[in-house]
Short mmCIF file of C-alpha atoms in Angstrom, two decimals:
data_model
loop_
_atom_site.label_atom_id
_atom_site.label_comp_id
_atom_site.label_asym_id
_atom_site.label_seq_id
_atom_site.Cartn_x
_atom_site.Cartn_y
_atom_site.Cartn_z
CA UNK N 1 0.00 0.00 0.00
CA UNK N 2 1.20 3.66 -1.10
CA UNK N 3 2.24 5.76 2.07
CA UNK N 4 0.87 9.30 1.47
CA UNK N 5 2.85 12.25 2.58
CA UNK N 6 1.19 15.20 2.81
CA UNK N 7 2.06 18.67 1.67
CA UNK N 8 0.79 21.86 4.07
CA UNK N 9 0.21 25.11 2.55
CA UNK N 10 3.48 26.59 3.63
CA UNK N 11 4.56 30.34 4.83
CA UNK N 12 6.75 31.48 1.84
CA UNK N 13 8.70 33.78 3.89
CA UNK N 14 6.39 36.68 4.05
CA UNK N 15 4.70 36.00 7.48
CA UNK N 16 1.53 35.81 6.03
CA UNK N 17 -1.23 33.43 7.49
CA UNK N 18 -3.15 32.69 4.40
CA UNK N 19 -3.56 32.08 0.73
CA UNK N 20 -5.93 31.49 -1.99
CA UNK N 21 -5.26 28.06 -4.46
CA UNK N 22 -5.23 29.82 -8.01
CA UNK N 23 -4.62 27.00 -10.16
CA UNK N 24 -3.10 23.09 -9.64
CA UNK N 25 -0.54 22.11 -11.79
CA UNK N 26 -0.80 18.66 -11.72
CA UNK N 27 -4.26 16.13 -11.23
CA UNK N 28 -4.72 13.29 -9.76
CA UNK N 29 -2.60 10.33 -10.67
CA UNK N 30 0.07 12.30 -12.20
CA UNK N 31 3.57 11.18 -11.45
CA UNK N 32 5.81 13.87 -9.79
CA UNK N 33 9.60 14.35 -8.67
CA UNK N 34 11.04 17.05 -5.76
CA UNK N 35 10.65 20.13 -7.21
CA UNK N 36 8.20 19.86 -9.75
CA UNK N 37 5.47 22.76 -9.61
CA UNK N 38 2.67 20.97 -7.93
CA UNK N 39 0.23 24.55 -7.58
CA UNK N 40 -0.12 28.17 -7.83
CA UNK N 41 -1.07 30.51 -4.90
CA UNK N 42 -1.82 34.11 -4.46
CA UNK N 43 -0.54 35.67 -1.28
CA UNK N 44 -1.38 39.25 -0.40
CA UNK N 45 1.83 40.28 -2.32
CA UNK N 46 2.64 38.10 -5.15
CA UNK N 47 1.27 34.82 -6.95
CA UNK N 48 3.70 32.07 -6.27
CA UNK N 49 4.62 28.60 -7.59
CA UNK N 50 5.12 25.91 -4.91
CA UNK N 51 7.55 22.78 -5.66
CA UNK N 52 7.04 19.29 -4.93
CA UNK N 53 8.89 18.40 -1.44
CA UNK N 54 8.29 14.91 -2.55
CA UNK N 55 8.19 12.15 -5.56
CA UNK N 56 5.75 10.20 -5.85
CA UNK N 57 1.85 10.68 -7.60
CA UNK N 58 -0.37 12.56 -6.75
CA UNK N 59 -3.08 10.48 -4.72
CA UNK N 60 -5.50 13.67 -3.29
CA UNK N 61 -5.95 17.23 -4.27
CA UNK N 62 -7.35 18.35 -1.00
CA UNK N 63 -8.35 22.08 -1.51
CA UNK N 64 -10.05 23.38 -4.45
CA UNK N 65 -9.09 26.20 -7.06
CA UNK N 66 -10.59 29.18 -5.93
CA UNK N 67 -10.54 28.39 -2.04
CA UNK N 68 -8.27 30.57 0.60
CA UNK N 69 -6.71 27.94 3.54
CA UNK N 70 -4.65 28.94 5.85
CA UNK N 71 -1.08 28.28 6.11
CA UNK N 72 -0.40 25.08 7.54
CA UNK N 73 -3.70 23.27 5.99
CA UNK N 74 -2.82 19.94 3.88
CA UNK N 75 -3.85 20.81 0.48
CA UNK N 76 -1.86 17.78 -1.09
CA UNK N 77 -1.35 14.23 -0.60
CA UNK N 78 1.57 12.16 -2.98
CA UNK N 79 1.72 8.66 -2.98
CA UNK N 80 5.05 7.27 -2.10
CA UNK N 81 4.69 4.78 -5.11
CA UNK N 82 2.96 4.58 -8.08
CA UNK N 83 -0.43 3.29 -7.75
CA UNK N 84 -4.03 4.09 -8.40
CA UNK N 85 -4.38 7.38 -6.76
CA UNK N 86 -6.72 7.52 -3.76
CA UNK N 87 -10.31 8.71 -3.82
CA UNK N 88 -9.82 12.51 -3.01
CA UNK N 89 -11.95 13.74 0.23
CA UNK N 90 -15.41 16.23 -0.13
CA UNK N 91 -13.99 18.76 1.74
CA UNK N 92 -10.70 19.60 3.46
CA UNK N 93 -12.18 18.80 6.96
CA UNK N 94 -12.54 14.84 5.80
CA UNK N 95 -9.09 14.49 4.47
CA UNK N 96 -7.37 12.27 7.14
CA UNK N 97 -4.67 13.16 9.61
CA UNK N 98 -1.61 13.30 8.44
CA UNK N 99 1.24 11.28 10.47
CA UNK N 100 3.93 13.85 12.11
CA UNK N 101 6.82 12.65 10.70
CA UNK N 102 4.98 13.11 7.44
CA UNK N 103 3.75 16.82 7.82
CA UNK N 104 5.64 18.90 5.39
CA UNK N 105 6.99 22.00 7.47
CA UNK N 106 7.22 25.26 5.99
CA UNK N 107 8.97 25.45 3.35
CA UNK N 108 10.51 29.36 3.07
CA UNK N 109 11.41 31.26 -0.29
CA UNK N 110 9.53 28.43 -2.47
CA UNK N 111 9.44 30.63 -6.03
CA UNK N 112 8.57 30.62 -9.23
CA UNK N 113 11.77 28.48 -11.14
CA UNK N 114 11.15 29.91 -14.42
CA UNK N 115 10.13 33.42 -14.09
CA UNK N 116 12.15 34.22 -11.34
CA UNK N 117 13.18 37.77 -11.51
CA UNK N 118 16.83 38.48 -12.44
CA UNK N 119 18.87 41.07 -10.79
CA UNK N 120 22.71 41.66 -12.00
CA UNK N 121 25.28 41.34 -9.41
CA UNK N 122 26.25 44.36 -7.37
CA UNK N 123 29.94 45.32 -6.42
CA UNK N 124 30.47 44.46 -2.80
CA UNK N 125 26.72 43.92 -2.40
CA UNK N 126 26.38 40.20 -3.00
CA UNK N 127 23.12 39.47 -0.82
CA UNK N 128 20.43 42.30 -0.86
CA UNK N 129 20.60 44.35 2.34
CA UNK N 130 16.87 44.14 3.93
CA UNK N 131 15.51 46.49 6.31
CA UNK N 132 15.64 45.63 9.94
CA UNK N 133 12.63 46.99 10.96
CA UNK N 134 10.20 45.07 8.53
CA UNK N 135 8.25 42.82 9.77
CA UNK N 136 8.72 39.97 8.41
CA UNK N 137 7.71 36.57 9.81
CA UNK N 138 11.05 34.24 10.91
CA UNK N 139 11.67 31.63 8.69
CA UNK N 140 11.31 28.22 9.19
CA UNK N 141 13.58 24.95 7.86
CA UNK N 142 12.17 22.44 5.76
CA UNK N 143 12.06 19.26 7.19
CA UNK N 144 11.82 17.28 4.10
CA UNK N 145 13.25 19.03 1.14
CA UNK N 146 16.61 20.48 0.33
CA UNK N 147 16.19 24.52 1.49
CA UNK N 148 15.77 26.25 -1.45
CA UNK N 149 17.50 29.53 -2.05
CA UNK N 150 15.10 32.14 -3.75
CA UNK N 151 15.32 32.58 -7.09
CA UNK N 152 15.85 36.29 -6.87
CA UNK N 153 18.69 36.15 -4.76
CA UNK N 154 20.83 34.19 -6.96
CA UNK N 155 23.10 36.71 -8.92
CA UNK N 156 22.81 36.40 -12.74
CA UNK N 157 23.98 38.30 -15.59
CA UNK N 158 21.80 40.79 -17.51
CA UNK N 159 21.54 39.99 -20.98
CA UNK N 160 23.24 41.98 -23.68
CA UNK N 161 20.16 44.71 -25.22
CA UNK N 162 19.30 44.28 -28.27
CA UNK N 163 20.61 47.52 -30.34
CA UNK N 164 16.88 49.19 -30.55
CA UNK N 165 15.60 52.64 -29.25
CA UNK N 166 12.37 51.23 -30.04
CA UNK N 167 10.10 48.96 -28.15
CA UNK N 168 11.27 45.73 -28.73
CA UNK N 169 9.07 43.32 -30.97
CA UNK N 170 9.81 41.24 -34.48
CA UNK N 171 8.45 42.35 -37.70
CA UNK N 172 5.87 40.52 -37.76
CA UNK N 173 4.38 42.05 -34.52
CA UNK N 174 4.92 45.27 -35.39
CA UNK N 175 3.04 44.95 -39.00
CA UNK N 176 -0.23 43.33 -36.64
CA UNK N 177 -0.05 46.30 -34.27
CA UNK N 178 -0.08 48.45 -37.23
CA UNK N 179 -2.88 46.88 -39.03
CA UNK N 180 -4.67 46.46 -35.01
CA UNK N 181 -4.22 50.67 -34.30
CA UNK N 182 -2.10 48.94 -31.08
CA UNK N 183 0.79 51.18 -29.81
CA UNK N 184 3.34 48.38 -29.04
CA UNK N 185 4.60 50.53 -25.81
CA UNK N 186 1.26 50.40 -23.94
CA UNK N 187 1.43 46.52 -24.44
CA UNK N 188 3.45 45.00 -21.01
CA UNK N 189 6.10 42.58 -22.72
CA UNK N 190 6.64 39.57 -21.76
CA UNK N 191 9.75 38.05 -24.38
CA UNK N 192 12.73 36.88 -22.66
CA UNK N 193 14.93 40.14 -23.73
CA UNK N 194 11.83 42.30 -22.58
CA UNK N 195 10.54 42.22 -26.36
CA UNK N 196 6.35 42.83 -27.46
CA UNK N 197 5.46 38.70 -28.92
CA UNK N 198 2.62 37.86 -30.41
CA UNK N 199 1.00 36.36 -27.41
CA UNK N 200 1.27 39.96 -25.60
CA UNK N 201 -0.27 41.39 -28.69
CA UNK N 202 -3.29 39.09 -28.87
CA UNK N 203 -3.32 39.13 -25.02
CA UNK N 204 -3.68 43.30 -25.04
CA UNK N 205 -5.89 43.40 -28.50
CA UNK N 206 -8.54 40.78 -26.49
CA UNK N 207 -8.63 42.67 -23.18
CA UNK N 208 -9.30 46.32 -25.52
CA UNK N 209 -12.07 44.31 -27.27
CA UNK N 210 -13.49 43.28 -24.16
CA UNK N 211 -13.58 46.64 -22.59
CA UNK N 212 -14.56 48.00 -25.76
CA UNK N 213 -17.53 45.29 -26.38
CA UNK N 214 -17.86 46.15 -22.23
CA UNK N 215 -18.70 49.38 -22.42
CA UNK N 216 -22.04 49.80 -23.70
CA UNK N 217 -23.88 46.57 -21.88
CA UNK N 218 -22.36 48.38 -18.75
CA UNK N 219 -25.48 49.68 -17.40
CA UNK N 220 -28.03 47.20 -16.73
CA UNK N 221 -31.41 47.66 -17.29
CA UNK N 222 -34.16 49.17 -14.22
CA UNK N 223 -35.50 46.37 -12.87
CA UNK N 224 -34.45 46.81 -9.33
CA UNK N 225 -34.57 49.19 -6.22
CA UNK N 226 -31.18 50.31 -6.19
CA UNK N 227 -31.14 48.97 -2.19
CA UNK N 228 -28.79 45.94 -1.42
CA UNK N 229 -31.09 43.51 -2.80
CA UNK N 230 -31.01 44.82 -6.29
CA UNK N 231 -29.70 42.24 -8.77
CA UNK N 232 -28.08 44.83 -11.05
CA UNK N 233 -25.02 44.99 -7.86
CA UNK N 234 -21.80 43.41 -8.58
CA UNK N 235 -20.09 42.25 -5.51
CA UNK N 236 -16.63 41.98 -5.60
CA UNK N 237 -14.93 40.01 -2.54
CA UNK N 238 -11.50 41.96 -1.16
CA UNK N 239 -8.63 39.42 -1.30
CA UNK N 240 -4.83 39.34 -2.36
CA UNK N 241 -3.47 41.94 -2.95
CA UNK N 242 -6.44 44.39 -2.79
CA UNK N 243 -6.98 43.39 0.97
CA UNK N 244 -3.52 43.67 1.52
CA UNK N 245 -2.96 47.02 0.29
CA UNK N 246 -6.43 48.48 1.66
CA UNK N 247 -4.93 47.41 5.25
CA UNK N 248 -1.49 49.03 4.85
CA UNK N 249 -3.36 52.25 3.60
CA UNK N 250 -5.35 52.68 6.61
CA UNK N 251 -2.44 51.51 8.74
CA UNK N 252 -0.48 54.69 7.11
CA UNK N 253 -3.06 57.34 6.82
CA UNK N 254 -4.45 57.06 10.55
CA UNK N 255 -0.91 56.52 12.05
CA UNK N 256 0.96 58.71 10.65
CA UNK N 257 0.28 62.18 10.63
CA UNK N 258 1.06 63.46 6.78
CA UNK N 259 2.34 66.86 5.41
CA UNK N 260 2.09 67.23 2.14
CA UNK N 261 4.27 69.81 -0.32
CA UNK N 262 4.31 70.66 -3.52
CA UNK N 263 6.97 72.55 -6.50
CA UNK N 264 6.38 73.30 -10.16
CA UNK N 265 9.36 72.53 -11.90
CA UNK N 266 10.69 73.30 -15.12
CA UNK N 267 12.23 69.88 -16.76
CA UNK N 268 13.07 71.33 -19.85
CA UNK N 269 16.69 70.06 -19.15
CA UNK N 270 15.55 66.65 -18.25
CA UNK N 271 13.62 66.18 -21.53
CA UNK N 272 16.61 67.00 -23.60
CA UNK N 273 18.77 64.91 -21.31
CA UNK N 274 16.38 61.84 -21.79
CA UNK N 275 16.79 62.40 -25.54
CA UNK N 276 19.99 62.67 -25.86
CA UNK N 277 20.53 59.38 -23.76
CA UNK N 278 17.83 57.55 -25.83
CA UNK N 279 20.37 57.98 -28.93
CA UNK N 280 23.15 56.91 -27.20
CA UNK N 281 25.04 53.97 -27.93
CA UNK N 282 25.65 53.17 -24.05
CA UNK N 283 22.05 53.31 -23.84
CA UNK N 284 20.85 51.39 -26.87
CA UNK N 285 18.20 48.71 -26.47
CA UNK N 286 17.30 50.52 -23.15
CA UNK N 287 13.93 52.03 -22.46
CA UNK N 288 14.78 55.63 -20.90
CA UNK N 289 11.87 57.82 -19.44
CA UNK N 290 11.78 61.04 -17.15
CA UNK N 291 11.31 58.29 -14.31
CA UNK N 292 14.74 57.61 -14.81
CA UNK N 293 16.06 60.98 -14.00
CA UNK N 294 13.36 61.51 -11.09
CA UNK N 295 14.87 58.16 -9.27
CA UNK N 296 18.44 59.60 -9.64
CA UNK N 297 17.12 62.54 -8.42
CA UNK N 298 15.12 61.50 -5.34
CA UNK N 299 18.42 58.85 -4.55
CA UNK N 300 20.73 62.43 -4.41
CA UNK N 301 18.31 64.48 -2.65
CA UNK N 302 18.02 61.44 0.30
CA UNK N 303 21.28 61.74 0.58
CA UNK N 304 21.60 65.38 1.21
CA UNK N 305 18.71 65.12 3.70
CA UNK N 306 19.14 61.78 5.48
CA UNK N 307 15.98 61.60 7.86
CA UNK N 308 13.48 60.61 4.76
CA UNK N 309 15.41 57.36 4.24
CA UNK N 310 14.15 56.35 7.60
CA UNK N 311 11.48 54.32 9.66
CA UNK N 312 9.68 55.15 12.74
CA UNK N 313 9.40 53.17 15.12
CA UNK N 314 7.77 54.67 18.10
CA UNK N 315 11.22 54.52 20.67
CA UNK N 316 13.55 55.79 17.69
CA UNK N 317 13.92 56.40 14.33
CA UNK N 318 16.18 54.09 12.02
CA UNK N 319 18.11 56.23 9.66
CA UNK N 320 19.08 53.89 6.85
CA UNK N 321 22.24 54.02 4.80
CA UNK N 322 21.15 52.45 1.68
CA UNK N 323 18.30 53.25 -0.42
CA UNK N 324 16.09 50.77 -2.05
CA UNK N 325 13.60 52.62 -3.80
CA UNK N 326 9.96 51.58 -4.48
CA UNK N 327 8.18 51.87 -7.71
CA UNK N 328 4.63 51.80 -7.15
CA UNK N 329 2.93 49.61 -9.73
CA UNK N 330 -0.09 49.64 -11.26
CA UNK N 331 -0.70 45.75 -11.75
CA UNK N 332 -3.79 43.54 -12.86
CA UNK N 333 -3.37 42.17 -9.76
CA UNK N 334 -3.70 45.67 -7.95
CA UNK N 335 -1.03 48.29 -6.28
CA UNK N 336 2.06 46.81 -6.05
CA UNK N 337 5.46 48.73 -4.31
CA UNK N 338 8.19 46.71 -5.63
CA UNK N 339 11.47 48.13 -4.92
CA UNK N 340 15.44 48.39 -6.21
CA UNK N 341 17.77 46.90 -3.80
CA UNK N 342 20.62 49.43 -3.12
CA UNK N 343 19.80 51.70 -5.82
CA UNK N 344 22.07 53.77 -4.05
CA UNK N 345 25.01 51.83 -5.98
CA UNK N 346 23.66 51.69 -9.76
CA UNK N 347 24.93 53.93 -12.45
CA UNK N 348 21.92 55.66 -14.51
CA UNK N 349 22.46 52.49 -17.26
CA UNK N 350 22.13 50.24 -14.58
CA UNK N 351 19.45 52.10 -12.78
CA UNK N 352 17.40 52.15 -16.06
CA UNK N 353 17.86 48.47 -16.23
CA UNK N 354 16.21 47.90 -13.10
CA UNK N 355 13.43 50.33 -13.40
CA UNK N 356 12.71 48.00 -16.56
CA UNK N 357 13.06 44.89 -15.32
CA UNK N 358 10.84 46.18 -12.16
CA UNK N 359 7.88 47.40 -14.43
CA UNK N 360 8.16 44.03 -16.77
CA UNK N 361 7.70 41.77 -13.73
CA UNK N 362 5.08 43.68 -12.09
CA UNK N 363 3.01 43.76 -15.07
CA UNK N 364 3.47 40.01 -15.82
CA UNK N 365 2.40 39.68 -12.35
CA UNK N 366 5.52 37.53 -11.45
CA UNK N 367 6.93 40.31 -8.53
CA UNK N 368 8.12 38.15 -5.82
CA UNK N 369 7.76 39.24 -2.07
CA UNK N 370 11.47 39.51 -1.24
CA UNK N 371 11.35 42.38 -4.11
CA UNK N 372 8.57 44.32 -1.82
CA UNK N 373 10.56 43.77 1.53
CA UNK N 374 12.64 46.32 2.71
CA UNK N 375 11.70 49.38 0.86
CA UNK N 376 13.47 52.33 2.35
CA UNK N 377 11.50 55.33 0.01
CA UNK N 378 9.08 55.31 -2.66
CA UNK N 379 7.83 57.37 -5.82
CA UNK N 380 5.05 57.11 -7.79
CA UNK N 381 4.49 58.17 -11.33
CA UNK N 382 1.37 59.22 -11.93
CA UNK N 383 1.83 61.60 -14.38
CA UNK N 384 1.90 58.47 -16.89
CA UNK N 385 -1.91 58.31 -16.51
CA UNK N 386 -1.80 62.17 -17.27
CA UNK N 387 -2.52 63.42 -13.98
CA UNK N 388 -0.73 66.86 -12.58
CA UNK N 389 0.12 65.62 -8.98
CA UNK N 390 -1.74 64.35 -5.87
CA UNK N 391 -1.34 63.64 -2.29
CA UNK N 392 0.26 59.83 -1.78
CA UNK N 393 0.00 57.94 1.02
CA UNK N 394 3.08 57.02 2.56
CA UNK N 395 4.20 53.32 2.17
CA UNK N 396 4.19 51.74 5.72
CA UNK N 397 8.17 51.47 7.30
CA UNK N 398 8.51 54.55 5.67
CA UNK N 399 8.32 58.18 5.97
CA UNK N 400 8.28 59.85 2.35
CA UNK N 401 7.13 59.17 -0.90
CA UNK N 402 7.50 61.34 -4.49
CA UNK N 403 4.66 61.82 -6.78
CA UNK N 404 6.08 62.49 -10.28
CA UNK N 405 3.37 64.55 -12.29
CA UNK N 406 2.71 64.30 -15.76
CA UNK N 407 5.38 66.77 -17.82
CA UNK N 408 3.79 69.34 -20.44
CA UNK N 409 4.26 72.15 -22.15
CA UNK N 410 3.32 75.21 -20.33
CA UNK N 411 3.82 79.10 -20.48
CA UNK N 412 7.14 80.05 -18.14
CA UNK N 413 8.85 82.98 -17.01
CA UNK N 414 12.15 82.43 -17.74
CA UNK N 415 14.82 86.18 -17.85
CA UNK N 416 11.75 88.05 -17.76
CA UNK N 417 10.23 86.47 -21.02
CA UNK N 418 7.04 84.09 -21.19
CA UNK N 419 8.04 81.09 -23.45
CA UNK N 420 7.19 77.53 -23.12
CA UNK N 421 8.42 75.10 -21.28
CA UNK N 422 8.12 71.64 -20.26
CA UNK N 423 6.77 72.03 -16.42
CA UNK N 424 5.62 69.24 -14.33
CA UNK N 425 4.75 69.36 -10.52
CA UNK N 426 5.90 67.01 -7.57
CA UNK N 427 3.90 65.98 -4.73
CA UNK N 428 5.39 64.82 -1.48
CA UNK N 429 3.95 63.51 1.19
CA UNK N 430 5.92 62.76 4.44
CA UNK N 431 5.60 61.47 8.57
CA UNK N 432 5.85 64.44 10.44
CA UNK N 433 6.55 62.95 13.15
CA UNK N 434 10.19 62.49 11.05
CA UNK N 435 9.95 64.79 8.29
CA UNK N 436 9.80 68.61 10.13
CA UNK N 437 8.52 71.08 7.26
CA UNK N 438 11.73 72.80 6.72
CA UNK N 439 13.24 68.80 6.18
CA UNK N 440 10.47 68.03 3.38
CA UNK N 441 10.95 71.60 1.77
CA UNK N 442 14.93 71.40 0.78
CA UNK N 443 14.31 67.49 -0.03
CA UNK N 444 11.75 68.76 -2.74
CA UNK N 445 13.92 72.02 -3.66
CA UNK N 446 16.72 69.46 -4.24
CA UNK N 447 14.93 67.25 -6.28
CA UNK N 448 13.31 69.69 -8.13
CA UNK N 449 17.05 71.40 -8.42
CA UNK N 450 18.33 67.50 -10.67
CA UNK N 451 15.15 67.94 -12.85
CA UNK N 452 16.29 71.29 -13.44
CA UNK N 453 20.04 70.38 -14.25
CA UNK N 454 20.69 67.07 -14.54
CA UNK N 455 23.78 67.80 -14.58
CA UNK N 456 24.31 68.72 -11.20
CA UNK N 457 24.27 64.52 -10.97
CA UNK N 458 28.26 65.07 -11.88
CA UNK N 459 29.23 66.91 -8.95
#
C-alpha cells in the first residue's frame, strides 16, 4: 500500500497566514519528482509557484481552485509509489490526519523556477541588504526538502540589449499592431529580452475588445430598487493583494500624521537629457523615461537630507544608509510597491535596467515578495496616466514618498520672457513625526534642483 505524505500550505517567507489556491498544476494520478510545480497561490503580495517536497503521484488534491486555507492546511497528498491514486476527500475537513513525521513543514522562499526575476550582481553587495525593521515573519527549515535559495537572490547576468531605441518586438508584430491601431509601448512585454510577442499582442488586442464590447452593456437595465437587494449589484470580494494594500493604507493614513508639499518645476533640461541618452550607444536597447532621471534625483536628494530614508518606530527612528527605492505599480493584480535593492550603488544604465526589469515583472504579475521587503522610500508616477500631482499615502516602514506629475508644455517665465516650457509638478507627502517642514521643503527644492540640471548629478 502507497504511504501518502502530505504537503501543508506553507509560509513562503512573508509571514503571512493565508492564501488562496489559483490553479493546480498537476491532477490526480500524475507522477511527480522534488521540485516539480505541484500549484499556484496568491498571497497578499505576489502569486507564487510551490515545488514538490516529494516524488511520488499525486493520490489527493485536497483544496479546491478558488478556495483561501490557511497556512499550515494539507492541500496535497503524494503517494510514495505509483499506484491508483486515492479517492480525493469532499472537503478539506474529511481528508485524514496526516502522520507527524509526514507533515511537510514550511517550506521558506519556495518561487517561481522559471520566471524568477533576475537582478545583475552588485559590487560588494552580493546578498540584498533588507531592512531591519520590517516585519517579516522568521523563517522556518524544511524538514523534508533540500532549502531552497530564492530565485531572486541568486546573482545572474543581464543579458546583452538588443541595439533598438524602439520597443522591442519582431516584424511581424509590429506589421499586426499596425494593421490592429495597437501602440506596441502600452502593451506589457513579456519576451525573454523584454521584447512585445505575439501572445502579448493578442493578449492586449482581447482585453481592448473586451472593454470596448464592455462598455455599452455596462449599465443594466431598471428592474431593481437600487437597495442591497437589487440584482443589477456586482459584488466583488477583497482578497490578495487588494486586501492587503487596503490594510497598509489605513495603517499609514491614521498613524501617521502626513504633510504634504508641492513645487512646479521646469524639466526642460531633463527632456533634452532623456533624448539625448535615448540615442546613445551606451544606452541602446534601453527604455529611458523622465522616471529615470526623477529616481536619480530623489536617490541624491536622500542623501543630502538623510531623515526621509528612515522608519519610525515609536522609541527611535532608524536612519538607513542604503536606499532601495519603491516603484509603485499599477498591476492587474492591484497596487504593487516593488522596490530596487541598493539603488544607491547603480549607475543611470544600470538604474534604467532595473526600473525595466521592475515594471516588466510587475506587469506580468511575477513580482516576488522579497522584491517588496525592505523598501526604504518610494515614488510614484502618476503623471503616466496624465494626472498633474496628488497627495500619496506614505508606504508603511517609511516616511516619504514622491509623486512624479505628468510633464507638459506650459507658459514660463524664464529672464523676464514668457516662453514655453516643459513644467511638471511634484507631490510629497511625508511622517511628520520624522519629516519637520523645513526637512520636506529642501528634499523637494533638491529634487526639483536634478530635474532642473541634470547635470548637477556630476558633482
Amino acid at each position: 500500500m502507497s504511504k501518502l505524505s502530505y504537503f501543508n500550505l506553507p509560509d513562503v517567507g512573508e509571514g503571512l497566514t493565508e492564501a488562496e489556491i489559483v490553479s493546480w498544476k498537476v491532477k490526480l494520478g500524475d507522477t511527480v519528482a522534488i521540485n516539480d510545480v505541484l500549484v499556484e497561490i496568491e498571497t497578499a503580495k505576489s502569486i507564487v509557484e510551490l515545488p514538490s517536497p516529494y516524488a511520488g503521484m499525486v493520490a489527493q488534491l485536497m483544496v479546491a481552485e478558488g478556495d483561501t486555507v490557511d497556512v499550515g492546511t494539507p492541500i496535497i497528498a503524494i503517494g510514495s509509489e505509483v499506484s491508483a491514486p486515492a479517492a480525493a476527500p469532499a472537503a478539506v475537513s474529511a481528508a485524514p490526519a496526516a502522520p507527524e513525521d509526514d507533515v511537510m513543514k514550511p517550506l521558506v522562499g519556495s518561487g517561481p523556477k522559471a520566471d524568477a526575476v533576475k537582478r545583475r550582481p552588485r559590487v560588494g553587495s552580493p546578498t540584498a541588504v533588507v531592512s531591519p525593521v520590517t516585519d517579516v515573519a522568521p523563517a522556518a527549515p524544511a524538514a523534508k526538502a533540500p532549502a531552497q535559495v530564492p530565485a531572486s537572490s541568486i546573482p545572474t547576468q543581464v543579458k546583452p540589449a538588443p541595439k533598438s531605441n524602439r520597443v522591442l518586438a519582431k516584424p511581424p508584430v509590429r506589421k499586426a499592431a499596425k494593421d490592429l491601431g495597437i501602440d506596441l509601448n502600452e502593451v506589457s512585454a513579456t519576451g525573454l529580452r523584454g521584447e512585445v510577442t505575439k501572445k502579448d499582442l493578442l493578449s492586449y488586442q482581447d482585453q481592448r475588445t473586451a472593454e470596448q464590447d464592455g462598455a455599452g452593456t455596462f449599465w443594466a437595465p431598471a428592474t431593481g430598487s437600487g437597495l442591497a437587494d437589487d440584482p443589477r449589484i456586482e459584488r466583488i470580494k477583497v482578497k490578495g493583494v487588494r486586501k492587503a494594500t487596503a490594510k497598509a493604507m489605513v495603517e499609514s493614513a491614521f498613524s501617521a500624521p502626513h504633510v504634504s508639499i508641492f513645487v512646479d518645476v521646469d524639466a526642460s533640461r531633463t527632456m533634452e537629457f532623456v533624448k539625448r541618452l535615448k540615442v546613445s550607444r551606451d544606452f541602446e536597447g534601453i527604455k529611458v523615461s523622465p522616471l529615470l532621471i526623477l529616481a536619480k534625483a530623489v536617490i541624491w536628494a536622500a542623501a543630502r537630507n538623510p531623515s526621509v530614508n528612515a522608519t519610525w518606530t515609536g522609541d527611535e527612528i532608524i536612519i538607513k544608509h542604503f536606499m532601495n527605492l519603491g516603484i509603485a505599480a499599477a498591476t492587474p493584480r492591484g497596487l504593487m510597491v516593488p522596490n530596487i535593492k541598493d539603488a544607491q550603488n547603480l549607475s543611470l544604465k544600470e538604474l534604467a535596467i532595473a526600473l525595466n526589469l521592475l515594471a516588466t515583472t510587475a506587469r506580468a504579475g511575477k513580482t516576488q515578495p522579497a522584491d517588496m521587503q525592505g523598501g526604504s522610500l518610494t515614488v510614484t508616477n502618476i503623471g503616466a496616466l496624465g494626472i498633474d500631482t496628488g497627495t500619496p499615502i506614505i508606504n508603511p516602514g517609511e516616511v516619504a514618498i514622491v509623486a512624479f506629475g505628468t510633464i507638459k508644455l506650459k507658459p514660463w517665465v524664464l529672464d523676464g520672457e514668457v516662453i514655453p516650457r516643459w513644467i511638471t509638478t511634484l507631490g510629497g507627502s511625508f511622517d511628520h513625526r520624522v519629516v519637520d517642514g523645513d526637512l520636506s521643503a529642501r528634499f523637494m527644492a533638491d529634487v526639483a534642483a536634478i530635474l532642473e540640471e541634470p547635470a548637477l548629478l556630476l558633482d
